[in-house]
Coordinates of N, CA, C and O in Angstrom, one line a residue:
M1 N 86.0 -4.0 46.7 CA 84.8 -4.5 47.0 C 83.6 -3.5 46.5 O 83.6 -2.5 46.9
L2 N 82.7 -4.1 46.0 CA 81.8 -3.5 45.3 C 80.5 -3.5 46.0 O 79.9 -4.9 46.4
F3 N 79.9 -2.6 46.2 CA 78.4 -2.9 46.8 C 77.3 -2.4 45.8 O 77.4 -1.4 45.0
N4 N 76.3 -3.2 45.9 CA 75.2 -3.1 44.8 C 74.1 -2.2 45.6 O 73.4 -2.7 46.5
L5 N 73.9 -1.0 45.3 CA 73.0 -0.2 46.1 C 71.6 0.1 45.1 O 71.5 1.2 44.8
S6 N 71.2 -0.9 44.8 CA 70.0 -0.6 43.8 C 68.9 -0.3 44.7 O 68.6 -0.7 45.8
L7 N 68.2 0.7 44.1 CA 67.0 1.2 44.8 C 65.8 0.6 44.4 O 65.3 1.0 43.2
T8 N 65.4 -0.3 45.0 CA 64.1 -0.9 44.5 C 62.8 -0.4 45.6 O 63.3 -0.1 46.7
A9 N 61.8 -0.4 44.9 CA 60.6 -0.1 45.6 C 60.4 -0.9 46.8 O 60.5 -2.3 46.6
P10 N 60.0 -0.5 48.1 CA 59.9 -1.4 49.2 C 58.6 -2.1 48.9 O 57.7 -1.7 48.2
T11 N 58.2 -3.3 49.5 CA 57.0 -4.0 49.4 C 56.0 -3.3 50.0 O 56.2 -2.7 51.0
P12 N 54.6 -3.1 49.3 CA 53.7 -2.6 49.9 C 53.4 -3.0 51.1 O 53.3 -4.3 51.3
V13 N 53.1 -2.1 52.1 CA 52.7 -2.6 53.3 C 51.2 -3.2 53.3 O 50.4 -2.6 52.8
A14 N 51.0 -4.4 54.1 CA 49.7 -4.9 53.8 C 48.8 -4.8 55.1 O 49.5 -5.1 56.2
L15 N 47.5 -4.6 54.9 CA 46.8 -4.5 56.0 C 45.7 -5.5 55.7 O 44.8 -5.4 54.7
L16 N 45.5 -6.5 56.5 CA 44.5 -7.5 56.5 C 44.5 -8.3 55.0 O 43.5 -8.6 54.3
G17 N 45.9 -8.5 54.6 CA 46.2 -8.9 53.5 C 45.9 -8.1 52.1 O 46.0 -8.5 51.1
L18 N 45.5 -6.7 52.3 CA 45.3 -5.9 51.3 C 46.7 -4.9 51.0 O 47.1 -4.4 51.9
P19 N 46.8 -4.6 49.9 CA 48.1 -4.1 49.7 C 47.7 -2.2 49.8 O 46.6 -2.2 50.0
L20 N 48.7 -1.7 50.1 CA 48.6 -0.4 50.7 C 47.7 0.6 49.7 O 46.8 1.3 50.1
D21 N 47.9 0.4 48.4 CA 47.3 1.1 47.3 C 45.8 0.9 47.3 O 45.0 1.7 46.8
S22 N 45.4 -0.3 47.5 CA 43.9 -0.5 47.9 C 43.3 0.0 48.9 O 42.2 0.4 48.8
I23 N 44.1 0.2 50.0 CA 43.5 0.5 51.3 C 43.4 2.2 51.4 O 42.5 2.9 51.5
M24 N 44.6 2.8 50.5 CA 44.3 4.1 50.4 C 43.7 4.8 49.2 O 43.5 5.8 48.9
S25 N 42.8 3.8 48.3 CA 42.1 4.3 47.3 C 40.9 4.9 48.0 O 40.7 4.9 49.1
T26 N 40.0 5.5 47.0 CA 38.8 6.1 47.5 C 37.8 5.4 48.1 O 37.5 5.5 49.1
Q27 N 37.6 3.9 47.7 CA 36.8 2.9 48.1 C 37.4 2.4 49.5 O 36.6 2.5 50.5
G28 N 38.8 2.5 49.8 CA 39.2 2.0 51.0 C 39.0 3.1 52.0 O 38.7 2.7 53.0
V29 N 39.3 4.3 51.7 CA 39.2 5.4 52.5 C 37.5 5.4 53.0 O 37.3 5.5 54.2
M30 N 36.8 5.4 51.9 CA 35.4 5.2 52.4 C 35.0 4.2 53.4 O 34.1 4.3 54.2
V31 N 35.3 3.1 53.1 CA 35.2 2.0 53.9 C 35.8 2.2 55.2 O 35.0 1.7 56.4
M32 N 36.9 2.7 55.3 CA 37.4 3.0 56.7 C 36.6 4.0 57.6 O 36.3 4.1 58.8
L33 N 36.1 5.2 56.5 CA 35.3 6.0 57.3 C 33.7 5.7 57.7 O 33.5 6.0 58.9
L34 N 33.3 4.7 56.9 CA 32.1 4.0 57.5 C 32.3 3.2 58.6 O 31.5 3.2 59.5
V35 N 33.4 2.5 58.8 CA 33.7 1.6 60.0 C 33.8 2.4 61.3 O 33.2 2.3 62.1
A36 N 34.6 3.5 60.9 CA 34.7 4.6 62.1 C 33.5 5.3 62.5 O 33.2 5.4 63.7
Y37 N 32.6 5.5 61.5 CA 31.0 6.1 61.9 C 30.4 5.2 62.4 O 29.6 5.5 63.5
A38 N 30.3 4.0 62.0 CA 29.6 2.9 62.8 C 30.1 2.7 64.2 O 29.4 2.4 65.2
G39 N 31.4 2.5 64.6 CA 31.9 2.5 65.9 C 31.4 3.6 66.7 O 31.0 3.4 68.1
A40 N 31.6 5.0 66.1 CA 31.4 6.0 66.9 C 29.7 6.0 67.4 O 29.2 6.2 68.3
M41 N 28.8 5.6 66.4 CA 27.3 5.4 66.6 C 27.2 4.4 67.7 O 26.4 4.7 68.6
W42 N 27.6 3.4 67.7 CA 27.5 2.3 68.3 C 27.9 2.8 69.8 O 27.2 2.5 70.9
M43 N 28.9 3.4 70.2 CA 29.5 3.9 71.5 C 28.4 4.9 71.9 O 28.2 5.0 72.9
F44 N 27.9 6.0 70.9 CA 27.1 7.0 71.3 C 25.7 6.1 72.0 O 25.4 6.6 73.0
L45 N 25.1 5.4 71.3 CA 23.9 4.7 71.5 C 24.1 3.8 72.7 O 23.1 3.7 73.6
K46 N 25.4 3.1 72.7 CA 25.7 2.4 74.1 C 25.6 3.2 75.2 O 25.3 2.9 76.4
S47 N 26.2 4.4 75.3 CA 26.2 5.2 76.6 C 24.8 6.1 76.7 O 24.7 6.6 77.7
A48 N 23.8 5.9 75.9 CA 22.5 6.6 76.0 C 21.9 6.1 77.3 O 21.8 4.8 77.2
P49 N 21.1 6.9 78.0 CA 20.3 5.9 79.2 C 19.4 5.2 78.5 O 18.8 5.6 77.4
K50 N 19.0 4.4 79.2 CA 17.7 3.5 78.8 C 16.5 4.5 79.2 O 16.3 5.1 80.4
V51 N 15.8 4.4 78.3 CA 14.4 5.3 78.5 C 13.1 4.3 78.4 O 12.8 3.8 77.6
Y52 N 12.4 4.5 79.5 CA 11.1 4.0 79.5 C 10.0 5.1 79.3 O 10.1 6.1 79.7
T53 N 8.8 4.7 78.7 CA 8.0 5.6 78.2 C 6.5 5.2 79.0 O 6.2 4.1 78.9
V54 N 6.0 6.0 79.7 CA 4.6 6.0 80.2 C 3.7 6.8 79.4 O 4.0 8.0 79.5
M55 N 2.6 6.4 78.9 CA 1.3 7.2 78.7 C 0.4 7.4 79.5 O 0.1 6.7 80.3
V56 N 0.2 8.8 80.0 CA -0.8 9.2 80.6 C -2.0 9.8 80.3 O -1.9 10.2 79.4
S57 N -3.1 9.8 81.0 CA -4.5 10.4 80.6 C -4.4 12.0 81.2 O -5.1 12.8 80.4
D58 N -3.5 12.4 81.9 CA -3.5 13.8 82.3 C -2.0 14.4 82.8 O -1.7 13.6 83.8
M59 N -1.4 15.2 81.8 CA 0.0 15.5 82.1 C 0.1 16.0 83.6 O 1.1 16.0 84.2
E60 N -0.8 17.0 83.9 CA -0.7 17.9 85.2 C -0.7 16.7 86.3 O 0.1 16.8 87.3
V61 N -1.7 16.0 86.4 CA -1.7 14.7 87.4 C -0.5 14.2 87.5 O 0.0 13.9 88.7
A62 N -0.1 13.6 86.5 CA 1.3 12.9 86.5 C 2.5 13.8 86.8 O 3.4 13.3 87.6
R63 N 2.5 15.3 86.5 CA 3.5 15.8 87.1 C 3.4 16.0 88.7 O 4.5 15.6 89.3
H64 N 2.3 16.3 89.1 CA 2.2 16.0 90.5 C 2.5 14.7 91.3 O 3.1 14.8 92.3
F65 N 2.4 13.6 90.7 CA 2.5 12.4 91.2 C 3.8 12.1 91.1 O 4.5 11.7 92.2
Y66 N 4.8 12.4 89.9 CA 6.1 11.8 89.9 C 7.1 12.8 90.4 O 8.1 12.6 91.0
E67 N 7.0 14.2 90.4 CA 7.7 15.2 91.0 C 7.2 15.4 92.5 O 8.1 15.2 93.3
G68 N 6.0 15.4 92.9 CA 5.5 15.7 94.2 C 5.6 14.6 95.1 O 6.2 14.3 96.3
M69 N 4.9 13.4 94.7 CA 4.8 12.4 95.4 C 5.9 11.4 95.5 O 6.5 10.9 96.6
L70 N 6.4 11.1 94.3 CA 7.6 10.3 94.3 C 8.9 10.9 94.2 O 10.0 10.3 94.3
N71 N 8.8 12.2 94.2 CA 9.9 13.2 94.3 C 11.1 12.6 93.5 O 12.4 12.6 93.7
L72 N 10.8 12.3 92.1 CA 11.7 11.9 91.2 C 12.3 13.4 90.5 O 11.8 14.1 90.1
P73 N 13.7 13.4 90.4 CA 14.5 14.4 89.8 C 14.1 14.5 88.3 O 14.1 13.4 87.6
A74 N 14.2 15.6 87.8 CA 13.9 15.9 86.4 C 15.3 15.7 85.9 O 16.2 15.4 86.3
A75 N 14.9 14.9 84.4 CA 16.3 14.6 83.6 C 16.2 15.5 82.4 O 15.3 16.1 82.0
E76 N 17.5 15.6 81.9 CA 17.7 16.1 80.6 C 17.2 15.2 79.5 O 17.3 13.8 79.5
V77 N 16.7 15.6 78.1 CA 16.2 15.0 77.1 C 17.4 14.1 76.6 O 18.3 15.0 76.1
P78 N 17.5 12.9 76.6 CA 18.8 12.2 75.8 C 19.0 12.7 74.7 O 18.2 13.0 73.9
L79 N 20.3 12.8 74.3 CA 20.5 13.4 72.8 C 20.0 12.5 71.8 O 19.4 13.2 70.7
H80 N 19.8 11.2 71.9 CA 19.4 10.4 70.9 C 17.8 10.7 70.6 O 17.3 10.3 69.6
Y81 N 17.2 11.2 71.4 CA 15.8 11.7 71.3 C 15.8 13.1 70.4 O 14.7 13.3 69.8
Y82 N 16.6 13.7 70.1 CA 16.6 15.0 69.6 C 16.5 14.6 68.1 O 16.0 15.1 67.5
Y83 N 17.1 13.4 67.9 CA 17.1 13.0 66.3 C 16.0 12.0 66.1 O 16.0 11.3 65.2
N84 N 15.0 12.0 67.0 CA 13.7 11.1 66.8 C 14.1 9.7 66.7 O 13.5 9.1 65.8
Y85 N 15.3 9.1 67.3 CA 15.5 7.9 67.1 C 14.5 6.6 67.8 O 14.1 6.0 66.9
E86 N 14.2 6.9 69.0 CA 13.5 5.7 69.6 C 12.1 5.8 69.3 O 11.3 5.0 69.0
Q87 N 11.5 7.1 69.0 CA 10.2 7.2 68.8 C 9.9 6.7 67.3 O 8.7 6.2 67.1
T88 N 10.9 6.5 66.5 CA 10.2 5.7 65.1 C 10.5 4.3 65.2 O 10.6 3.8 64.1
L89 N 11.0 3.7 66.4 CA 11.2 2.2 66.1 C 9.9 1.4 66.4 O 10.3 0.3 66.5
G90 N 8.7 2.1 66.1 CA 7.7 1.1 66.6 C 6.4 2.1 66.5 O 5.3 1.5 66.2
T91 N 6.5 3.2 66.8 CA 5.3 3.9 66.8 C 4.8 4.8 65.5 O 4.0 5.4 65.2
A92 N 5.8 4.5 64.5 CA 5.5 5.2 63.3 C 4.1 4.7 62.7 O 3.1 5.4 62.2
G93 N 3.8 3.7 62.9 CA 2.7 2.8 62.3 C 1.7 2.6 63.3 O 0.6 1.6 63.1
L94 N 1.7 3.2 64.3 CA 0.9 3.0 65.6 C -0.6 3.5 65.2 O -0.8 4.7 64.9
D95 N -1.6 2.5 65.1 CA -2.9 2.8 64.8 C -3.5 3.7 66.2 O -3.4 3.1 67.3
P96 N -4.2 4.7 66.0 CA -5.0 5.5 67.1 C -5.8 4.5 67.7 O -6.2 4.7 68.8
M97 N -6.4 3.4 67.1 CA -7.2 2.4 67.9 C -6.6 2.0 69.1 O -7.3 1.6 70.1
Y98 N -5.4 1.7 69.0 CA -4.6 1.1 70.4 C -4.5 2.2 71.4 O -4.1 1.7 72.5
M99 N -4.6 3.3 71.1 CA -4.5 4.3 72.1 C -5.7 4.4 73.2 O -5.6 4.7 74.3
G100 N -6.9 3.9 72.8 CA -8.0 3.9 73.9 C -8.5 5.1 74.0 O -7.9 6.3 73.7
G101 N -9.9 5.1 73.7 CA -10.5 6.4 74.1 C -10.4 7.5 73.1 O -10.0 7.0 72.0
A102 N -11.1 8.4 73.1 CA -10.8 9.6 72.1 C -9.4 10.1 72.0 O -8.7 10.4 73.0
T103 N -8.8 9.9 70.7 CA -7.3 10.5 70.6 C -7.6 11.8 69.8 O -8.4 11.7 68.6
S104 N -6.7 12.8 69.7 CA -6.6 13.9 68.8 C -5.2 13.9 68.2 O -4.4 13.3 68.7
F105 N -5.2 14.9 67.4 CA -3.8 14.9 66.7 C -3.0 15.8 67.6 O -1.7 15.5 67.5
A106 N -3.5 16.4 68.6 CA -2.7 17.0 69.3 C -2.0 16.2 70.3 O -0.7 16.5 70.6
N107 N -2.5 15.1 70.8 CA -1.7 14.1 71.8 C -1.2 13.3 70.8 O -0.1 12.7 71.5
Q108 N -1.3 13.0 69.7 CA -0.4 12.1 68.8 C 0.8 12.6 68.5 O 1.8 12.1 68.4
G109 N 0.8 14.0 68.7 CA 2.2 14.6 68.3 C 3.3 14.3 69.5 O 4.6 14.2 69.4
A110 N 2.7 14.0 70.7 CA 3.8 13.6 71.7 C 4.6 12.4 71.4 O 5.7 11.9 72.1
L111 N 3.9 11.5 70.4 CA 4.7 10.3 70.3 C 5.9 10.6 69.2 O 6.8 9.7 69.0
S112 N 5.8 11.8 68.4 CA 6.8 11.9 67.5 C 7.8 13.2 68.0 O 8.5 13.6 67.0
S113 N 7.8 13.4 69.2 CA 8.8 14.6 69.7 C 9.2 14.4 70.9 O 8.6 13.3 71.7
P114 N 10.6 14.9 71.2 CA 11.0 14.4 72.6 C 10.2 15.4 73.7 O 10.7 15.3 74.9
E115 N 9.0 16.0 73.8 CA 8.3 16.7 74.5 C 7.7 15.7 75.5 O 7.7 14.6 75.4
G116 N 7.1 16.3 76.6 CA 6.8 15.4 77.5 C 7.4 15.7 79.0 O 8.3 16.6 79.0
L117 N 7.3 14.9 79.8 CA 8.1 14.9 81.1 C 9.1 14.2 81.2 O 9.1 12.9 80.8
W118 N 10.4 14.3 81.9 CA 11.5 13.5 81.7 C 11.9 13.5 83.3 O 12.3 14.5 83.9
Y119 N 12.2 12.0 83.7 CA 12.7 12.1 85.3 C 13.7 11.0 85.3 O 13.8 10.2 84.4
Q120 N 14.5 11.1 86.2 CA 15.5 10.0 86.3 C 15.2 9.1 87.2 O 14.8 9.4 88.3
L121 N 15.0 7.8 86.8 CA 14.5 6.9 87.7 C 15.9 6.1 88.4 O 15.6 5.8 89.4
R122 N 17.0 6.0 87.6 CA 18.1 5.4 88.4 C 19.3 6.2 87.5 O 19.1 7.0 86.9
K123 N 20.5 5.6 88.1 CA 21.6 6.2 87.3 C 21.8 6.3 85.9 O 21.8 7.4 85.2
N124 N 21.4 5.3 85.0 CA 21.5 5.5 83.6 C 20.0 5.2 83.0 O 19.8 4.7 82.0
T125 N 19.0 5.3 83.9 CA 17.6 4.9 83.5 C 16.8 6.0 83.6 O 16.5 6.7 84.7
Q126 N 15.8 6.6 82.5 CA 15.1 7.8 82.6 C 13.5 7.4 82.3 O 13.3 6.3 81.7
L127 N 12.7 8.0 83.0 CA 11.3 8.1 82.7 C 10.8 9.2 81.8 O 11.0 10.3 82.1
H128 N 10.0 8.7 80.6 CA 9.6 9.7 79.9 C 8.1 9.5 79.8 O 7.5 8.6 79.4
I129 N 7.3 10.7 80.1 CA 6.0 10.8 80.3 C 5.3 11.3 79.1 O 5.7 12.4 78.9
V130 N 4.5 10.7 78.4 CA 3.9 11.5 77.3 C 2.2 11.2 77.5 O 1.8 10.4 78.3
S131 N 1.4 12.1 77.0 CA 0.0 12.1 76.9 C -0.4 10.9 76.0 O 0.2 10.6 75.1
G132 N -1.6 10.5 75.9 CA -2.2 9.7 75.0 C -3.0 8.5 75.6 O -3.9 7.7 74.8
A133 N -3.0 8.2 77.1 CA -3.8 7.2 77.5 C -5.2 7.7 77.8 O -5.4 8.8 78.0
S134 N -6.1 7.0 77.8 CA -7.5 7.3 78.1 C -7.8 7.0 79.5 O -7.0 6.4 80.4
L135 N -8.8 7.7 80.0 CA -9.1 7.5 81.6 C -9.7 6.1 81.7 O -10.3 5.5 80.7
G136 N -9.4 5.5 82.7 CA -9.9 4.3 83.2 C -11.4 4.3 83.5 O -12.1 5.3 83.5
H137 N -11.7 2.9 83.9 CA -13.2 3.0 84.4 C -13.4 3.9 85.5 O -12.5 4.0 86.2
R138 N -14.3 4.5 85.7 CA -14.6 5.3 86.7 C -13.9 6.8 86.9 O -13.4 7.2 87.9
N139 N -13.4 7.0 85.6 CA -12.7 8.0 85.5 C -11.5 8.0 86.3 O -10.8 9.1 86.8
Q140 N -10.8 7.0 86.5 CA -9.5 6.8 87.1 C -8.3 7.4 86.2 O -8.3 7.1 84.7
H141 N -7.5 8.1 86.5 CA -6.3 8.7 85.7 C -5.5 7.5 85.4 O -5.2 6.4 86.3
R142 N -5.3 7.1 84.1 CA -4.5 5.8 83.8 C -3.0 6.3 83.3 O -2.8 7.3 82.7
H143 N -2.0 5.4 83.8 CA -0.8 5.5 83.3 C -0.4 4.2 82.9 O -0.3 3.2 83.5
V144 N -0.2 3.9 81.7 CA 0.2 2.7 81.1 C 1.5 2.7 80.3 O 2.0 3.7 79.9
C145 N 1.9 1.5 80.3 CA 3.5 1.3 79.9 C 3.6 -0.1 79.2 O 2.7 -1.1 79.5
F146 N 4.3 -0.4 78.4 CA 4.6 -1.8 77.8 C 5.8 -2.5 78.4 O 5.9 -3.6 78.0
D147 N 6.3 -1.9 79.2 CA 7.5 -2.6 79.8 C 7.5 -2.7 81.5 O 7.0 -1.9 82.2
H148 N 7.4 -4.1 81.8 CA 7.2 -4.5 83.1 C 8.1 -4.1 84.1 O 8.1 -3.6 85.2
N149 N 9.5 -3.9 83.7 CA 10.6 -3.5 84.6 C 10.4 -2.0 85.0 O 10.5 -1.5 86.0
C150 N 10.0 -1.3 83.9 CA 9.5 0.2 84.2 C 8.5 0.3 85.4 O 8.8 1.0 86.3
L151 N 7.3 -0.5 85.2 CA 6.3 -0.3 86.2 C 6.9 -0.9 87.6 O 6.5 -0.4 88.6
E152 N 8.0 -1.7 87.6 CA 8.5 -2.4 88.9 C 9.4 -1.4 89.4 O 9.1 -1.1 90.8
Y153 N 10.1 -0.6 88.8 CA 10.6 0.7 89.4 C 9.8 1.6 89.9 O 10.0 2.3 91.1
I154 N 8.7 2.1 89.2 CA 8.0 3.0 89.8 C 7.1 2.4 91.0 O 7.0 3.1 91.9
L155 N 6.6 1.1 91.0 CA 6.2 0.6 92.2 C 7.0 0.7 93.5 O 6.7 0.9 94.5
M156 N 8.3 0.1 93.3 CA 9.4 0.3 94.1 C 9.5 1.6 94.9 O 9.5 1.9 96.1
R157 N 9.4 2.8 93.9 CA 9.5 4.0 94.3 C 8.2 4.6 95.2 O 8.3 5.2 96.1
V158 N 7.0 3.9 94.7 CA 5.7 4.3 95.6 C 5.9 3.6 97.0 O 5.7 4.2 97.9
Q159 N 6.3 2.4 97.0 CA 6.4 1.6 98.2 C 7.7 2.2 99.2 O 7.6 2.5 100.5
L160 N 8.7 2.7 98.6 CA 9.7 3.5 99.4 C 9.4 4.9 99.9 O 9.7 5.4 100.8
S161 N 8.3 5.5 99.1 CA 7.9 6.8 99.3 C 6.7 6.7 100.6 O 6.3 7.9 100.9
G162 N 6.3 5.5 100.7 CA 5.0 5.5 101.4 C 3.7 5.8 101.0 O 2.9 6.1 101.7
V163 N 3.6 5.7 99.7 CA 2.4 6.4 98.9 C 1.2 5.2 99.1 O 1.6 4.1 99.0
Q164 N 0.2 5.6 99.6 CA -0.7 4.6 99.6 C -1.3 3.8 98.3 O -1.2 4.6 97.2
H165 N -0.8 2.5 98.0 CA -1.2 1.7 97.0 C -2.0 0.5 97.2 O -2.0 -0.2 98.3
K166 N -2.5 0.0 96.1 CA -3.1 -1.6 96.1 C -2.6 -2.2 94.6 O -3.0 -1.7 93.8
I167 N -1.8 -3.4 94.8 CA -1.7 -4.1 93.7 C -2.8 -5.0 93.3 O -3.5 -5.9 94.0
R168 N -3.2 -4.7 92.2 CA -4.5 -5.4 91.6 C -4.0 -6.8 90.9 O -4.6 -7.7 90.9
N169 N -3.0 -6.7 90.3 CA -2.7 -7.9 89.4 C -0.9 -8.0 89.2 O -0.4 -6.8 89.1
E170 N -0.5 -9.2 89.4 CA 1.2 -9.2 89.3 C 1.4 -9.3 87.9 O 2.5 -8.7 87.4
K171 N 0.7 -10.2 86.9 CA 1.0 -10.4 85.6 C -0.2 -10.4 84.8 O -0.9 -11.0 84.9
P172 N -0.3 -9.3 83.9 CA 0.6 -8.0 83.8 C 0.6 -7.2 84.9 O -0.8 -7.1 85.8
L173 N 1.3 -6.4 85.2 CA 1.4 -5.8 86.5 C 0.5 -4.4 86.6 O 0.2 -3.9 85.6
N174 N -0.4 -4.4 87.4 CA -1.3 -3.4 87.7 C -1.7 -3.1 89.1 O -1.9 -4.1 89.9
F175 N -1.5 -1.5 89.2 CA -1.7 -1.2 90.8 C -2.3 0.2 90.9 O -2.1 0.8 89.8
L176 N -2.9 0.7 92.0 CA -3.7 1.7 92.1 C -2.8 2.6 93.1 O -2.3 1.9 94.1
V177 N -2.8 3.9 93.1 CA -2.1 4.7 94.0 C -3.2 5.9 94.3 O -3.9 6.2 93.5
K178 N -3.0 6.5 95.4 CA -3.9 7.8 95.5 C -2.8 8.9 95.6 O -1.9 8.9 96.3
D179 N -3.2 10.3 94.9 CA -2.4 11.3 94.9 C -2.9 12.1 96.2 O -3.8 11.8 97.0
Y180 N -2.3 13.3 96.1 CA -2.6 14.3 97.0 C -4.2 14.7 97.1 O -4.6 15.0 98.2
D181 N -4.7 14.7 96.1 CA -6.2 15.1 96.1 C -7.1 13.9 96.1 O -8.1 13.8 95.8
N182 N -6.6 12.7 96.7 CA -7.4 11.6 96.6 C -7.8 11.2 95.5 O -8.8 10.4 95.4
Q183 N -7.4 11.4 94.2 CA -7.5 11.1 93.0 C -6.9 9.6 93.0 O -5.7 9.4 93.3
V184 N -7.7 8.5 92.3 CA -7.1 7.1 92.1 C -6.3 7.5 90.7 O -6.6 7.7 89.6
I185 N -5.1 6.8 90.8 CA -4.3 6.7 89.5 C -4.0 5.4 89.3 O -3.4 4.5 90.2
E186 N -4.5 4.7 88.2 CA -4.0 3.2 87.7 C -2.8 3.3 87.0 O -2.8 3.9 85.9
L187 N -1.7 2.3 87.4 CA -0.6 2.2 86.8 C -0.7 0.8 86.2 O -0.8 -0.2 87.0
A188 N -0.6 0.8 84.8 CA -0.8 -0.8 84.2 C 0.0 -1.0 83.2 O 0.4 -0.2 82.5
E189 N 0.5 -2.4 83.1 CA 1.2 -2.9 82.0 C 0.3 -3.4 80.9 O -0.5 -4.0 81.1
I190 N 0.7 -2.8 80.0 CA -0.1 -3.4 78.7 C 0.8 -4.7 78.2 O 1.8 -4.6 77.7
D191 N -0.1 -5.7 78.2 CA 0.5 -6.9 77.4 C 0.5 -7.1 76.1 O -0.6 -6.8 75.5
D192 N 1.7 -7.0 75.5 CA 1.7 -7.1 74.1 C 1.6 -8.7 73.4 O 1.7 -9.4 73.9

C-alpha cells in the first residue's frame, strides 16, 4: 500500500472573507490598529464623568457657596479635560458678546483650560466652575449654565442643605440664594 504524502500549502485562514495575507499586510495591520484605537478611545470617553460647566461672576463667592454652603466635595480634573477635549466642542468660536458685560482676555482663558473649580455632584457627575459671567441687575452674583439638569442638581443640593432660596422661574430655571454674607446669588439657565 502506497501513501501519497504530498505537502501542499494549507488553505489560508480567512477572517471576514479576507485571506490571511491581506489581513497581515501593512494596510490590514493599520486597519486593525485603528479599530483597536477607536475602541480604546470609546471606552475611555464612555467611562469619563459627565461634566457640567457653570460660569460665575466671582470665583471666591462661588468657592464659598459650593464648598461652604452646599458642602460639595472637590473633584479631580477628568483626564479628558487635560487634552482640551470638551472645551473645544463649541467654545472655540464663542463670541465675547454672548459672555455679557465686560470680558477680558484673562477670564476668556478659563474657557480653554481645565482651570477653575471642580466639584463632585454625583457618583459620575462633576461640576466645573469657570469665570466669565457678568454681574446681574443690582450687582447680584450670577451663576449661569446652559444645562437644565445641572441647575436641577444644584437646586436639589440647595434644598437639602436648607439654604434660603427663591425660585423665580421654572423654564428656563432661575432661582436666587443668599450666601453667608447675605449676598444674593442668581443661578440661571441660559436658554439656547
